Every structure is written in structure tokens, then in C-alpha cells.
Short mmCIF file of C-alpha atoms in Angstrom, two decimals:
data_model
loop_
_atom_site.label_atom_id
_atom_site.label_comp_id
_atom_site.label_asym_id
_atom_site.label_seq_id
_atom_site.Cartn_x
_atom_site.Cartn_y
_atom_site.Cartn_z
CA MET A 27 -10.67 -33.78 22.79
CA ARG A 28 -10.46 -30.53 20.97
CA TYR A 29 -10.81 -27.15 22.86
CA TYR A 30 -10.92 -23.66 21.28
CA SER A 31 -9.86 -20.14 22.71
CA LYS A 32 -11.47 -16.82 22.39
CA ASP A 33 -8.15 -15.83 20.56
CA HIS A 34 -9.05 -18.30 17.75
CA GLU A 35 -6.63 -21.01 18.48
CA TRP A 36 -7.58 -24.78 18.55
CA ILE A 37 -6.07 -27.10 21.13
CA GLU A 38 -6.10 -30.81 20.63
CA VAL A 39 -5.31 -32.79 23.73
CA VAL A 40 -3.82 -36.37 23.70
CA GLY A 41 -2.74 -37.36 27.09
CA ASP A 42 -0.72 -34.50 28.49
CA VAL A 43 0.64 -33.52 24.89
CA VAL A 44 -1.38 -30.80 23.24
CA THR A 45 -1.22 -29.66 19.66
CA VAL A 46 -2.11 -25.90 19.00
CA GLY A 47 -2.99 -24.11 15.75
CA ILE A 48 -5.22 -21.30 14.68
CA THR A 49 -8.74 -21.82 13.50
CA ASP A 50 -10.16 -21.50 10.06
CA TYR A 51 -11.92 -18.28 11.11
CA ALA A 52 -8.52 -16.87 12.18
CA GLN A 53 -6.73 -17.78 9.01
CA GLY A 54 -9.59 -16.06 7.10
CA GLN A 55 -9.09 -12.88 9.13
CA LEU A 56 -5.34 -12.92 8.72
CA GLY A 57 -5.33 -13.54 4.97
CA ASP A 58 -2.51 -15.07 2.91
CA VAL A 59 0.18 -16.33 5.39
CA VAL A 60 3.71 -15.77 4.06
CA PHE A 61 5.71 -16.70 7.23
CA VAL A 62 5.33 -18.12 10.78
CA GLU A 63 7.77 -17.57 13.42
CA LEU A 64 7.39 -20.49 15.84
CA PRO A 65 8.86 -21.15 19.50
CA ALA A 66 11.77 -23.56 19.61
CA ALA A 67 11.54 -26.86 21.40
CA GLY A 68 12.20 -26.38 25.17
CA THR A 69 10.68 -22.85 25.25
CA GLU A 70 8.33 -22.30 28.08
CA VAL A 71 5.10 -20.48 27.05
CA GLU A 72 2.67 -18.85 29.38
CA ALA A 73 -1.15 -18.84 28.74
CA GLY A 74 -2.18 -15.54 27.22
CA LYS A 75 1.43 -14.48 26.43
CA GLU A 76 2.84 -14.29 22.88
CA ALA A 77 4.08 -17.66 21.50
CA ALA A 78 4.31 -17.23 17.75
CA VAL A 79 4.01 -14.56 15.09
CA VAL A 80 2.00 -14.99 11.88
CA GLU A 81 2.97 -12.74 8.94
CA SER A 82 0.67 -12.09 6.13
CA VAL A 83 1.49 -10.04 2.93
CA LYS A 84 0.30 -6.86 4.87
CA ALA A 85 0.94 -7.28 8.43
CA ALA A 86 2.47 -9.23 11.38
CA SER A 87 -0.09 -10.74 14.04
CA GLU A 88 0.84 -12.31 17.36
CA VAL A 89 -0.55 -15.61 18.38
CA PHE A 90 -0.92 -16.10 22.18
CA ALA A 91 -0.39 -19.49 23.87
CA PRO A 92 -3.74 -20.69 24.85
CA VAL A 93 -2.36 -22.74 27.66
CA SER A 94 0.99 -22.85 29.68
CA GLY A 95 3.64 -25.54 28.99
CA THR A 96 7.03 -26.58 27.47
CA ILE A 97 7.19 -26.72 23.64
CA ILE A 98 8.08 -30.24 22.37
CA GLU A 99 7.94 -29.49 18.67
CA ALA A 100 7.14 -26.62 16.20
CA ASN A 101 5.70 -27.51 12.89
CA ALA A 102 8.78 -27.55 10.50
CA ALA A 103 6.46 -27.94 7.45
CA LEU A 104 5.40 -24.14 7.98
CA GLU A 105 8.88 -22.97 7.21
CA ALA A 106 8.70 -23.96 3.48
CA THR A 107 4.96 -24.04 3.20
CA PRO A 108 3.35 -21.33 5.37
CA ASP A 109 0.35 -21.44 3.30
CA LEU A 110 -0.72 -24.67 4.94
CA VAL A 111 -1.99 -22.30 7.75
CA ASN A 112 -4.57 -21.00 5.10
CA SER A 113 -5.38 -24.35 3.24
CA ALA A 114 -5.32 -26.66 6.31
CA PRO A 115 -5.46 -24.56 9.44
CA GLU A 116 -7.07 -27.09 11.64
CA GLY A 117 -4.91 -30.02 10.25
CA ASP A 118 -1.42 -29.93 8.66
CA GLY A 119 -1.20 -26.27 9.30
CA TRP A 120 -0.67 -26.90 13.19
CA PHE A 121 1.80 -24.52 14.96
CA PHE A 122 3.35 -26.45 17.86
CA LYS A 123 2.93 -29.25 20.37
CA LEU A 124 3.66 -28.71 24.08
CA ASN A 125 3.57 -30.44 27.36
CA LEU A 126 0.87 -29.04 29.53
CA SER A 127 2.18 -27.48 32.70
CA ASN A 128 -1.27 -26.72 34.18
CA PRO A 129 -4.09 -28.98 32.78
CA GLY A 130 -6.53 -26.97 34.86
CA GLU A 131 -6.23 -24.21 32.29
CA LEU A 132 -8.21 -26.40 29.88
CA GLU A 133 -11.26 -25.75 31.77
CA GLY A 134 -11.36 -22.14 30.78
CA LEU A 135 -11.45 -22.87 27.05
CA LEU A 136 -14.48 -23.41 24.76
CA ASP A 137 -15.74 -26.70 23.22
CA GLU A 138 -16.49 -26.78 19.45
CA ALA A 139 -20.12 -25.77 19.91
CA GLY A 140 -19.05 -22.92 22.30
CA TYR A 141 -16.49 -21.59 19.87
CA LYS A 142 -18.92 -21.64 16.83
CA ALA A 143 -21.48 -19.70 18.98
CA PHE A 144 -18.64 -17.40 19.81
CA VAL A 145 -17.58 -16.89 16.27
CA GLU A 146 -21.26 -16.03 15.19
CA THR A 147 -21.32 -13.12 17.75
CA LEU A 148 -18.29 -11.43 15.97
CA MET B 17 -6.78 -9.54 15.40
CA ALA B 18 -8.64 -6.72 16.97
CA ASP B 19 -11.84 -5.52 15.09
CA CYS B 20 -11.57 -2.06 13.84
CA ASP B 21 -14.19 0.46 14.73
CA VAL B 22 -14.90 2.27 11.64
CA THR B 23 -17.63 4.54 12.89
CA GLY B 24 -17.27 8.24 12.65
CA LEU B 25 -15.16 7.81 9.48
CA LYS B 26 -15.99 9.54 6.17
CA THR B 27 -17.34 7.29 3.58
CA LEU B 28 -16.20 6.94 -0.06
CA PRO B 29 -18.68 7.42 -2.86
CA LEU B 30 -18.51 3.70 -3.51
CA ASP B 31 -18.87 2.70 0.24
CA ALA B 32 -21.98 0.65 -0.39
CA LEU B 33 -20.39 -1.03 -3.40
CA HIS B 34 -17.32 -2.04 -1.58
CA ARG B 35 -19.47 -3.58 1.25
CA GLU B 36 -21.65 -5.51 -1.30
CA LEU B 37 -18.50 -6.87 -2.89
CA GLY B 38 -17.34 -8.21 0.48
CA GLY B 39 -14.57 -5.66 1.08
CA ARG B 40 -13.16 -5.62 4.56
CA MET B 41 -13.44 -2.03 5.60
CA VAL B 42 -10.65 -0.40 7.67
CA PRO B 43 -9.87 3.19 8.68
CA PHE B 44 -7.40 4.86 6.35
CA ALA B 45 -6.78 8.63 5.93
CA GLY B 46 -10.03 9.31 7.74
CA TYR B 47 -12.23 7.21 5.46
CA ALA B 48 -13.60 3.81 5.76
CA MET B 49 -11.79 1.87 2.90
CA PRO B 50 -11.60 -1.68 1.59
CA VAL B 51 -8.29 -3.23 2.58
CA GLN B 52 -9.14 -6.33 0.71
CA TYR B 53 -12.01 -8.25 -0.80
CA PRO B 54 -12.73 -11.96 -0.26
CA SER B 55 -9.96 -13.34 -2.67
CA GLY B 56 -7.29 -11.64 -0.55
CA VAL B 57 -4.31 -9.60 -0.90
CA MET B 58 -2.07 -12.13 -2.77
CA ALA B 59 -4.78 -12.94 -5.35
CA GLU B 60 -5.66 -9.37 -5.86
CA HIS B 61 -1.85 -8.35 -6.28
CA LEU B 62 -1.34 -11.10 -8.88
CA TRP B 63 -4.50 -10.45 -10.74
CA THR B 64 -3.57 -6.68 -11.09
CA ARG B 65 -0.20 -7.90 -12.62
CA GLU B 66 -1.83 -10.11 -15.04
CA SER B 67 -5.30 -8.72 -15.91
CA ALA B 68 -6.87 -5.41 -14.54
CA GLY B 69 -7.59 -4.29 -11.07
CA LEU B 70 -10.06 -1.54 -9.99
CA PHE B 71 -9.00 0.63 -7.09
CA ASP B 72 -11.13 3.32 -5.50
CA VAL B 73 -8.70 6.10 -4.40
CA SER B 74 -11.44 8.81 -3.92
CA HIS B 75 -9.89 9.49 -0.61
CA MET B 76 -7.14 11.40 -2.47
CA GLY B 77 -7.50 15.19 -2.87
CA GLN B 78 -8.32 16.39 -6.26
CA LEU B 79 -7.81 20.20 -6.73
CA THR B 80 -7.84 22.74 -9.53
CA LEU B 81 -5.56 25.69 -9.75
CA GLU B 82 -6.84 28.45 -12.04
CA GLY B 83 -5.91 31.99 -13.00
CA GLU B 84 -3.11 34.12 -14.51
CA GLY B 85 0.28 33.19 -13.37
CA ALA B 86 -0.73 29.80 -12.00
CA ALA B 87 2.37 28.02 -13.26
CA GLN B 88 4.67 30.77 -11.92
CA TRP B 89 3.04 30.31 -8.53
CA LEU B 90 3.21 26.60 -8.57
CA GLU B 91 6.99 26.84 -9.13
CA THR B 92 7.21 28.72 -5.76
CA ILE B 93 5.85 25.81 -3.72
CA ALA B 94 7.16 22.77 -5.94
CA PRO B 95 10.27 22.11 -7.85
CA GLY B 96 8.77 21.18 -11.31
CA ASP B 97 8.98 23.10 -14.54
CA PHE B 98 5.30 23.99 -14.86
CA LEU B 99 5.78 26.77 -17.21
CA ALA B 100 6.91 24.24 -19.82
CA LEU B 101 4.22 21.52 -18.86
CA ALA B 102 2.21 21.18 -21.99
CA PRO B 103 -1.57 20.76 -22.10
CA GLY B 104 -2.43 17.05 -21.59
CA ARG B 105 0.93 16.38 -19.81
CA MET B 106 1.16 15.49 -16.21
CA ARG B 107 4.29 15.61 -13.87
CA TYR B 108 5.11 13.83 -10.55
CA SER B 109 6.11 16.71 -8.16
CA LEU B 110 6.71 17.48 -4.41
CA LEU B 111 5.10 20.16 -2.11
CA LEU B 112 8.15 21.32 -0.15
CA ALA B 113 8.75 23.09 3.10
CA ASP B 114 10.89 26.12 3.39
CA ASP B 115 13.81 23.85 4.52
CA GLY B 116 13.26 21.42 1.53
CA GLY B 117 11.48 18.80 3.57
CA ILE B 118 8.84 16.89 1.67
CA LEU B 119 5.19 18.07 2.76
CA ASP B 120 3.56 15.72 0.21
CA ASP B 121 3.97 14.20 -3.13
CA LEU B 122 1.53 14.93 -5.84
CA MET B 123 0.60 14.78 -9.61
CA VAL B 124 0.32 18.03 -11.58
CA THR B 125 -1.59 17.99 -14.85
CA SER B 126 -1.92 20.86 -17.25
CA THR B 127 -5.30 21.01 -18.97
CA GLY B 128 -4.35 24.14 -20.86
CA ARG B 129 -6.96 26.19 -19.08
CA TYR B 130 -6.05 25.17 -15.48
CA PHE B 131 -3.89 22.85 -13.42
CA TYR B 132 -5.30 19.81 -11.91
CA LEU B 133 -3.65 18.41 -8.74
CA VAL B 134 -3.96 15.15 -7.07
CA VAL B 135 -2.57 15.08 -3.48
CA ASN B 136 -2.58 12.22 -0.83
CA GLY B 137 -5.69 11.62 1.13
CA ALA B 138 -4.08 11.85 4.68
CA THR B 139 -2.34 15.15 3.99
CA LYS B 140 -4.99 16.93 1.77
CA GLN B 141 -6.24 19.22 4.34
CA GLY B 142 -2.85 20.25 5.33
CA ASP B 143 -1.84 20.75 1.71
CA ILE B 144 -4.94 22.84 1.05
CA ALA B 145 -4.17 24.87 4.12
CA HIS B 146 -0.36 25.32 2.96
CA MET B 147 -1.53 26.42 -0.50
CA CYS B 148 -4.31 28.70 0.56
CA ALA B 149 -1.92 30.48 3.11
CA ARG B 150 0.32 31.29 0.14
CA LEU B 151 -2.07 31.80 -2.65
CA PRO B 152 -1.93 35.29 -4.33
CA ALA B 153 -4.92 37.30 -5.46
CA GLY B 154 -6.18 36.22 -8.89
CA LEU B 155 -5.59 32.47 -8.34
CA VAL B 156 -8.38 30.22 -7.43
CA LEU B 157 -7.81 26.87 -5.74
CA THR B 158 -10.84 24.62 -5.69
CA HIS B 159 -11.23 21.21 -3.85
CA LEU B 160 -13.27 18.80 -6.11
CA GLU B 161 -14.96 17.15 -3.00
CA HIS B 162 -17.71 15.72 -5.01
CA PHE B 163 -15.58 13.97 -7.53
CA ALA B 164 -14.43 10.19 -7.17
CA LEU B 165 -11.12 8.92 -8.34
CA LEU B 166 -10.74 5.33 -9.62
CA ALA B 167 -7.61 3.55 -10.86
CA LEU B 168 -7.78 0.83 -13.39
CA GLN B 169 -4.32 -0.82 -13.51
CA GLY B 170 -2.86 -3.80 -15.28
CA PRO B 171 -1.96 -4.95 -18.70
CA LYS B 172 -5.62 -5.43 -19.63
CA ALA B 173 -6.60 -1.96 -18.59
CA VAL B 174 -6.48 -0.60 -22.07
CA GLU B 175 -8.65 -3.47 -23.61
CA VAL B 176 -11.32 -2.93 -20.80
CA MET B 177 -11.43 0.89 -21.39
CA LEU B 178 -12.07 0.15 -25.06
CA ARG B 179 -14.68 -2.58 -24.49
CA LEU B 180 -16.56 -0.02 -22.27
CA GLY B 181 -16.48 2.45 -25.17
CA VAL B 182 -14.39 5.21 -23.48
CA LYS B 183 -13.78 7.95 -26.26
CA PRO B 184 -11.84 11.03 -26.40
CA GLU B 185 -13.94 14.22 -25.94
CA GLY B 186 -12.68 16.09 -29.09
CA ALA B 187 -10.87 15.30 -32.17
CA ASP B 188 -7.47 16.62 -30.80
CA ILE B 189 -7.58 14.13 -27.86
CA PRO B 190 -5.74 10.69 -28.37
CA THR B 191 -7.87 7.58 -28.30
CA ILE B 192 -7.48 5.53 -25.14
CA GLU B 193 -4.94 3.14 -26.56
CA ALA B 194 -2.92 5.87 -28.14
CA MET B 195 -2.42 7.64 -24.88
CA LYS B 196 1.16 7.87 -23.66
CA PHE B 197 2.21 7.30 -20.13
CA MET B 198 1.92 10.44 -17.91
CA THR B 199 -0.48 12.09 -20.31
CA ALA B 200 -4.20 13.12 -19.55
CA GLY B 201 -7.27 14.40 -21.24
CA PRO B 202 -11.05 14.65 -21.25
CA TYR B 203 -12.98 11.39 -22.26
CA LEU B 204 -16.54 10.28 -22.49
CA TRP B 205 -18.35 7.16 -21.32
CA GLY B 206 -21.72 7.53 -22.85
CA ASP B 207 -22.53 11.06 -21.74
CA VAL B 208 -20.46 10.77 -18.46
CA ARG B 209 -17.39 13.03 -18.68
CA LEU B 210 -14.21 11.45 -17.39
CA GLY B 211 -10.90 12.96 -16.75
CA VAL B 212 -8.43 10.18 -17.74
CA SER B 213 -4.79 9.95 -17.30
CA ARG B 214 -2.43 7.13 -18.31
CA SER B 215 -0.78 6.70 -14.90
CA GLY B 216 -0.91 4.84 -11.62
CA TYR B 217 0.85 3.47 -8.57
CA THR B 218 1.35 0.02 -9.39
CA GLY B 219 4.25 -0.21 -11.90
CA GLU B 220 1.58 -1.55 -14.38
CA ASP B 221 0.02 0.09 -17.43
CA GLY B 222 -3.28 1.62 -16.73
CA TYR B 223 -5.40 4.62 -16.14
CA GLU B 224 -6.56 6.91 -13.35
CA ILE B 225 -10.13 8.20 -13.77
CA SER B 226 -11.66 11.26 -12.20
CA LEU B 227 -15.60 11.61 -12.51
CA PRO B 228 -18.49 13.11 -10.59
CA ALA B 229 -19.25 10.95 -7.40
CA GLY B 230 -22.79 10.37 -8.67
CA ASP B 231 -21.65 8.76 -11.71
CA ALA B 232 -18.95 6.58 -9.99
CA ARG B 233 -21.17 3.56 -9.18
CA ALA B 234 -22.49 3.14 -12.57
CA PHE B 235 -18.97 3.31 -14.07
CA ALA B 236 -17.40 1.15 -11.47
CA GLU B 237 -20.08 -1.54 -12.01
CA ALA B 238 -19.59 -1.30 -15.78
CA LEU B 239 -15.91 -1.90 -15.24
CA LEU B 240 -16.40 -4.81 -12.82
CA ALA B 241 -18.89 -6.42 -15.20
CA ASP B 242 -15.89 -7.01 -17.50
CA PRO B 243 -14.46 -10.49 -16.70
CA ALA B 244 -10.98 -9.02 -16.82
CA VAL B 245 -11.65 -6.63 -13.92
CA LYS B 246 -11.59 -7.45 -10.28
CA PRO B 247 -11.79 -5.03 -7.35
CA ILE B 248 -8.42 -4.40 -5.46
CA GLY B 249 -8.01 -3.17 -1.88
CA LEU B 250 -5.57 -0.96 -0.14
CA GLY B 251 -3.45 -4.17 0.87
CA ALA B 252 -2.57 -5.07 -2.66
CA ARG B 253 -2.13 -1.42 -3.58
CA ASP B 254 0.67 -1.20 -1.00
CA SER B 255 2.40 -4.40 -1.99
CA LEU B 256 2.13 -3.42 -5.73
CA ARG B 257 3.54 0.14 -5.17
CA LEU B 258 6.35 -1.43 -2.89
CA GLU B 259 7.48 -3.85 -5.61
CA ALA B 260 7.32 -1.01 -8.12
CA GLY B 261 9.82 0.87 -5.89
CA LEU B 262 7.43 3.71 -5.38
CA PRO B 263 7.66 5.53 -2.09
CA LEU B 264 4.64 6.13 0.04
CA TYR B 265 4.05 9.47 1.71
CA GLY B 266 4.02 9.43 5.58
CA HIS B 267 6.21 6.39 5.39
CA ASP B 268 9.03 6.61 3.01
CA LEU B 269 8.60 10.40 2.63
CA THR B 270 8.23 12.81 5.48
CA PRO B 271 9.01 16.55 6.30
CA GLU B 272 12.28 15.34 7.68
CA ILE B 273 13.40 13.84 4.30
CA GLU B 274 14.36 16.02 1.26
CA PRO B 275 13.93 14.97 -2.34
CA VAL B 276 17.50 13.93 -3.17
CA GLU B 277 18.08 11.37 -0.40
CA ALA B 278 14.54 9.99 -1.22
CA GLY B 279 15.75 9.27 -4.75
CA LEU B 280 13.42 11.93 -6.12
CA GLY B 281 15.95 14.17 -7.56
CA PHE B 282 14.12 13.68 -10.91
CA ALA B 283 11.22 15.91 -9.56
CA VAL B 284 13.56 18.75 -9.65
CA SER B 285 13.20 19.96 -13.29
CA LYS B 286 16.34 20.78 -15.33
CA ARG B 287 15.55 24.60 -15.55
CA ARG B 288 14.71 24.59 -11.76
CA LYS B 289 18.07 22.97 -11.03
CA ALA B 290 19.77 25.86 -13.01
CA GLU B 291 17.50 28.66 -11.60
CA GLY B 292 16.52 27.55 -8.08
CA GLY B 293 13.78 29.65 -6.59
CA PHE B 294 11.82 26.73 -4.98
CA PRO B 295 11.50 26.04 -1.14
CA GLY B 296 14.75 24.57 0.14
CA ALA B 297 16.57 25.19 -3.03
CA GLU B 298 19.92 25.73 -1.32
CA ARG B 299 19.89 22.43 0.59
CA ILE B 300 18.39 20.49 -2.35
CA LEU B 301 20.82 21.79 -5.03
CA LYS B 302 23.62 21.10 -2.65
CA ALA B 303 22.52 17.48 -2.14
CA LEU B 304 22.31 17.20 -5.95
CA ALA B 305 25.74 18.43 -6.45
CA ASP B 306 27.51 16.64 -3.52
CA GLY B 307 25.42 13.72 -3.11
CA PRO B 308 22.98 13.24 -0.21
CA ALA B 309 24.47 11.87 3.23
CA ARG B 310 21.86 9.14 3.27
CA LYS B 311 19.86 7.48 0.64
CA ARG B 312 16.53 5.53 0.29
CA VAL B 313 17.35 2.08 -0.92
CA GLY B 314 15.70 -1.12 -1.95
CA LEU B 315 16.28 -4.18 0.26
CA LYS B 316 15.77 -7.93 -0.62
CA LEU B 317 15.75 -10.07 2.47
CA ASP B 318 17.39 -13.58 2.93
CA GLY B 319 14.85 -16.14 3.84
CA ARG B 320 10.98 -15.72 3.96
CA GLN B 321 10.44 -13.54 7.07
CA PRO B 322 9.33 -9.96 6.18
CA ALA B 323 10.71 -6.90 7.99
CA ARG B 324 8.03 -4.06 8.58
CA GLU B 325 8.19 -0.35 8.87
CA GLY B 326 10.27 0.73 11.85
CA ALA B 327 12.59 -2.29 11.82
CA GLU B 328 16.22 -1.08 12.48
CA LEU B 329 19.02 -1.61 9.85
CA PHE B 330 22.42 -2.54 10.96
CA SER B 331 26.01 -3.32 9.71
CA GLY B 332 27.41 -5.33 12.37
CA GLY B 333 27.26 -3.12 15.55
CA GLU B 334 26.44 0.03 13.55
CA LYS B 335 23.05 1.23 13.46
CA LEU B 336 22.25 2.60 9.91
CA GLY B 337 18.65 3.58 9.85
CA VAL B 338 15.14 2.20 9.67
CA VAL B 339 12.91 0.42 7.27
CA THR B 340 10.30 2.77 6.05
CA SER B 341 8.12 0.18 4.19
CA GLY B 342 8.35 -3.58 4.08
CA GLY B 343 6.41 -6.69 3.35
CA PHE B 344 6.06 -9.80 1.33
CA ALA B 345 6.20 -9.23 -2.46
CA PRO B 346 3.91 -11.53 -4.17
CA SER B 347 5.33 -11.16 -7.58
CA VAL B 348 8.89 -11.40 -6.51
CA GLY B 349 8.08 -14.27 -4.05
CA ALA B 350 10.26 -12.89 -1.27
CA PRO B 351 10.21 -10.22 1.39
CA ILE B 352 11.32 -6.83 0.28
CA ALA B 353 11.74 -3.39 1.97
CA MET B 354 12.65 0.13 1.67
CA GLY B 355 14.64 2.25 4.09
CA TYR B 356 17.22 4.99 4.65
CA VAL B 357 21.00 4.25 5.00
CA PRO B 358 24.23 6.29 5.01
CA ALA B 359 25.39 6.92 1.41
CA ALA B 360 28.35 4.62 2.06
CA PHE B 361 26.00 1.62 2.52
CA ALA B 362 23.70 2.51 -0.26
CA ALA B 363 25.71 0.78 -3.15
CA GLU B 364 23.94 -2.15 -4.86
CA GLY B 365 25.13 -5.40 -3.47
CA THR B 366 25.84 -4.05 0.05
CA ALA B 367 24.89 -6.68 2.71
CA LEU B 368 23.11 -5.36 5.75
CA GLU B 369 21.13 -6.76 8.69
CA ILE B 370 17.59 -5.99 9.74
CA GLU B 371 16.39 -6.53 13.29
CA VAL B 372 12.98 -8.01 13.68
CA ARG B 373 11.71 -8.99 17.11
CA GLY B 374 15.32 -9.25 18.42
CA LYS B 375 16.44 -11.53 15.56
CA ARG B 376 18.90 -10.28 12.84
CA LEU B 377 17.77 -10.97 9.22
CA GLY B 378 20.31 -10.70 6.36
CA ALA B 379 19.41 -8.33 3.55
CA THR B 380 21.01 -6.99 0.45
CA VAL B 381 20.75 -3.52 -1.18
CA VAL B 382 19.01 -4.06 -4.59
CA PRO B 383 18.04 -1.82 -7.33
CA THR B 384 14.37 -0.78 -7.51
CA PRO B 385 11.85 -1.36 -8.95
CA PHE B 386 11.86 -4.95 -7.58
CA HIS B 387 9.49 -5.92 -10.09
CA GLN B 388 9.93 -4.61 -13.73
CA LYS B 389 7.58 -1.70 -14.60
CA ASN B 390 5.34 -2.15 -17.59
CA TYR B 391 4.49 1.38 -18.68
CA VAL B 392 3.37 2.36 -22.10
CA ARG B 393 6.04 4.99 -23.10
#
């Protein structure tokens, strides 16, 4: 099941492991990504708080954790090829995987149709 | 990723064209300006280095200064040798406060009959007030508010101007391709009069073109119709000038900084060094003689993580200064920055650290420009 946040992240849920990345809309807004700072495995992240930083040529932008949990793995491929965030934002350009600490938080997120409708209002 | 509210901002003469081209408009210097077009900052930057980029810099202040004694008076507010500035020549200069701090950087062109000045957009009202408060009777300062300013930058700029049929206005004016860097003159595109200089802010060959706002759209569209030309936004303008090692006023230059520590001692002309007589001369001439206490340096970072303006510079536990401009350099393929450090840490090859979000990144003092300039001398 894939969820979306109004902060333009996607959240893929498989059991209690979720994968988080930013949406195609978000990468388009950010522009050419040249560096991604990701949380280390074991880091506790809290929904709505900064979890990663995306650097484009021009600026740094914070990425907020859409759900709370413990980081299992950051996407090591982004170290050498941060442009995966532009070329495959909703696939190989994923940011991190985490163990959900509060599955109830998923209920506050959008589904694909809901996110699409949200983006159209922007 | 907050949206920017650009209402209430002044609009450029080419506002509608920028929007039609898909420009993402942001507030800058009080204007709604395109920060990038759909191809993005990276592609726009690289395009300018290999072909030709069109920049709308109409937010900048264009002024004329006319009257008997204009050169002498300019020498009381800026450290250039304007008495010796020949018609058709332009010079980079600095508007200085009484203590020698930099109020703005500007380009001064002599037309023979008057001086043409280009000042920064964000500072133009302050500059005009500063100059008007000091202007003697007999001199007239005019703000060319109804003129646009475009820059065509890149190795193909010359062939594009030729394909458009831009011609000198008068037999004593060099052809577009014969113009030397930092020269200017009157040119014609059809019956549209253009003030053209061979200059720019990208480290590339190119031209800056002043023309009546009402003619700007037709001229810009003619340039953009050439397959060698693409529109370039503020994002790439900033990364291009950073790679060229060129300081940006309000960031790398401020009223707290004097020219010598900024690496702009060359803006104090030889005769002025000998004679003084410009604002802050005592402080500036002392810095020239003894060397400044701190210096603006270029920094190349280890790794790929950029450091931005405001990041602090360290040597071990000692805080040295701050980054005044920083970002990822597309043509270098690495993050670069500029900042001020004590003179003892300004030597090429000095290893420093930059703190970014609580983490120390390694950096090395390197010569600027970071990317080799391609001017036509």
C-alpha cells in the first residue's frame, strides 16, 4: 500500500517496514539534486520533524518524516548518484526505510488519488 | 518548499515572456524574477558555458551622469580613474562609504558625452539617494527607468548577435565581433537602438544590451528564436558568477567590507592609489600597503555536500569567519564557496573546515576563478 503526505513524500508500507521518498512533484520543485543528507540507521525520527536534507544547485530543503519510527536503512546509492531523486523519485531514488513506531499515523496520510487531487490545487 | 507570494512586486518589462517560457517567478530585489525555466538550473548553467544564455537583468539600475566635471565628481565617490576613461571603455568600480566600506559595486562606461552607470537592483534606490545627496550643481543624474537590460552570455553570443544583424551605429564603432572585453558603444538592430557592451557576470564571453523597455520583447524573442540561445534564470546566474569567482553585492560585499580584503584592490586605479582623494582612502591605502587583516578566498569542499552562505569556517577550534556564497558548481562538478578568513589562513592550499548542520566538512583554499574565464581580450 502506498500513501502520500501533503509535504510531498510517498510512503510504501510492507508489513511494519515502510520506505520513504519524495514525489515526482517534489523533485520537480526542488530541481537538480546534488546531495542528500540522510539519517543513519538507528536514528529515531518523529512525524513532522526534519529527517533529511536535499540540496539542489541553489538551495537546501528539509524533508520531514511523514511517520514516526526507527531508521533501518538509508539509500546508499544516493551518495554517489543523488540525481536518482530526479530521475526515479518514486523508485530507485527512495530516501530511507524505517520501522513504524505508531502505525496509527498512516491514517492521517493521503492515498494516490487524494494526493493527485491535492497537487492539482497547488 | 513553501510557495512564494510574488504579489505586490514590481514586474520586469519581460514579465509576460518569462511566464510564457515557463519561468518560475520568485521575489528578488523587489521584482518578480525567473529563478529558473523548465530545463532547470544545472542545464541552464551548462548551456551558457557551451552555447549562449539570455538573462533578463532589467532589475538593475541604469543611470546616466552628465555635465561639466562629471569625471572629477565620480572620483569623489568611487576609486576609479574616470578622468582617463576613454569613450567606449567601461570600468568596474565601487561606491564607497566615508569609512571605505563598500556601498555597492557598479559598472561605469564613458560614452564621451556622459557616463552610463549600472548598479545592483537591490541597492539602486540607496545608490541614487547617496549620489543625489552629493551631486553638485551642474551635474544631472538620470535613472533610465524605462530601459530594459539583457545579457547574452556564452561562447556563441558573438555569432548570435551577428546572425541577428546587430550593427555598429557609426563608422567609428567596432563591429560586434571586433569589440574587446570591457568596451561599449551604440549599435542598431533594425531601427532599434541598443547600448551594447562586451561584458558580463558569468565568466564567459558575451554582451550586455540596454534598450528601451518597449523594444525588449521583440529583441528577446529574436534572440530566443536562434537555436543557440536559451533563457537563463537567476539560479544559474548565481552558480555561473560563483564559479567565475565574482562577488555578489549584499553577500560577498557589504558596507562592513573594504575593497582590499574583498580582493578588489584592482578597482583602485593606479593614479588614485598615488593621489588618494576617494572615500575611505586612508584605510584602503593602508590595507593596500600592509595587506588586509582578512581576505576573501575561494574554497573547494571535500565530498559532494554544499555549504551555503552563513556556514562558519574553522581551523580546529578556532572560528575563522563565515561563508558568504556557496553552492554546487555544475561545471566544476563539486561544491564551492567563498568566504572571509584571517590573512594567515588565506594562502592557497590551506585546509579549513566548514560547519554545516553541526557537521564539519573539509575544505581547501583554492585560487579563483574556479572555472577558467573565457573573455575576449
